[in-house]
């Protein structure tokens, strides 16, 4: 789950990181009023789950409250990487001497949190990573001990020469690690971490991604979800209790059980097709889940065929068959649907489907071949 800059800044502040104050406005007038409370000299920043806002025109400096209102009017409603800006953060403008990058993310290959820092922070950090990887210092943290003070200094030393600034930055690095761990994050980033002409270190941007599996035990963080900034299909899937991952192919897959879902995707590829999604409707055969699954699959314009692959164990095939019939009554589906059901109450299920005009298979191999043929014929 992604959270907004203003929310990540709340977490950072709670961990002690020096972050300038700030507040969120939803209208130009609110932005003007906030700018006035901060003395007029502010930055107006688009709050969307996307980086690169500065380059997209979503971060603007204002000298007066009136100018803040004008910037907010321009930024609110703007599209950044397909997301509509509904909120702006208004924050006092800082004077910047240097901009560094400090980030920590869960590195799957190292199986541990890994820091990355660079003195060349700011809006071109992606270019630095691509063309000058030697300008980035990396450190993998042993999660049993956490980030040790000398490691924080080793990272901060890479960024600055002035010992007074190194000391402040080392503290920030340690606090960022705390915020990362305490929020159940998979990524936490400060870009830029600035120094001011007066020699102070401050975080003026904040980005954090929370591991979805951490949310159940962190209600405060879970409450930061902004569904309006998520793809519709993901919200629908989460609310219906489905595991869903969008992919790039054209065979829409609706399967019960994660293992069977993955085996189905493998077989689709084996026969020369491409799955449009991973979708696990889970162990229950609640027709509502089938309706949600079909809604999610059919709203993807790339899908050319819908493939059901159901193994009836505790799940009863007749329940799923009823769910399919019910769902196709409730939503208009123009796409071909191919179905394979096997296991508990399979006979009853096949009869229900036949009566409703569907032909169903019991062999997984046959149904997947049929689905891929259908998709490729449509292409
Ligand atoms: P991003 O482009 O989405 O990463 O947004 P940032 O918050 O990082 O802002 C982009 C750039 O705007 C920064 O790298 C700064 O150069 C500039 N900027 C942001 N806030 C301030 C500020 O308070 N004062 C000044 N002078 N520049 C700022
Ligand atoms: Mn940034």
Short mmCIF file of C-alpha atoms in Angstrom, two decimals, residues 3-9 23-25 43-50 53 58-59 75-76 78 80 83-91 204-206 226 228-229:
data_model
loop_
_atom_site.label_atom_id
_atom_site.label_comp_id
_atom_site.label_asym_id
_atom_site.label_seq_id
_atom_site.Cartn_x
_atom_site.Cartn_y
_atom_site.Cartn_z
CA UNK A 3 0.72 6.42 1.32
CA UNK A 4 0.92 10.12 0.52
CA UNK A 5 3.85 12.41 1.24
CA UNK A 6 1.95 14.22 3.99
CA UNK A 7 1.17 10.88 5.68
CA UNK A 8 4.75 9.61 5.36
CA UNK A 9 5.89 12.92 6.88
CA UNK A 23 -1.06 20.77 6.02
CA UNK A 24 -3.35 19.49 3.30
CA UNK A 25 -5.73 21.61 1.19
CA UNK A 43 5.65 25.17 -1.53
CA UNK A 44 2.41 23.73 -2.96
CA UNK A 45 2.78 20.00 -3.63
CA UNK A 46 0.48 17.53 -5.42
CA UNK A 47 -0.44 14.58 -3.18
CA UNK A 48 -0.63 11.54 -5.46
CA UNK A 49 0.93 8.08 -5.18
CA UNK A 50 3.61 8.86 -7.70
CA UNK A 53 5.82 15.28 -9.29
CA UNK A 58 3.14 19.23 -9.39
CA UNK A 59 5.54 21.06 -7.01
CA UNK A 75 -2.22 21.62 -9.49
CA UNK A 76 -5.61 20.42 -8.18
CA UNK A 78 -3.94 17.87 -12.71
CA UNK A 80 0.23 12.91 -12.90
CA UNK A 83 -3.63 9.86 -11.26
CA UNK A 84 -5.83 12.90 -10.60
CA UNK A 85 -4.59 15.31 -7.93
CA UNK A 86 -7.28 15.82 -5.29
CA UNK A 87 -5.16 17.23 -2.48
CA UNK A 88 -2.13 19.49 -2.17
CA UNK A 89 0.32 19.80 0.70
CA UNK A 90 1.14 23.37 1.68
CA UNK A 91 4.45 23.63 3.51
CA UNK A 204 11.50 17.99 2.63
CA UNK A 205 10.05 15.05 0.72
CA UNK A 206 8.85 11.69 2.06
CA UNK A 226 -6.47 6.34 -0.04
CA UNK A 228 -9.18 7.02 -4.74
CA UNK A 229 -5.51 6.76 -5.73
#
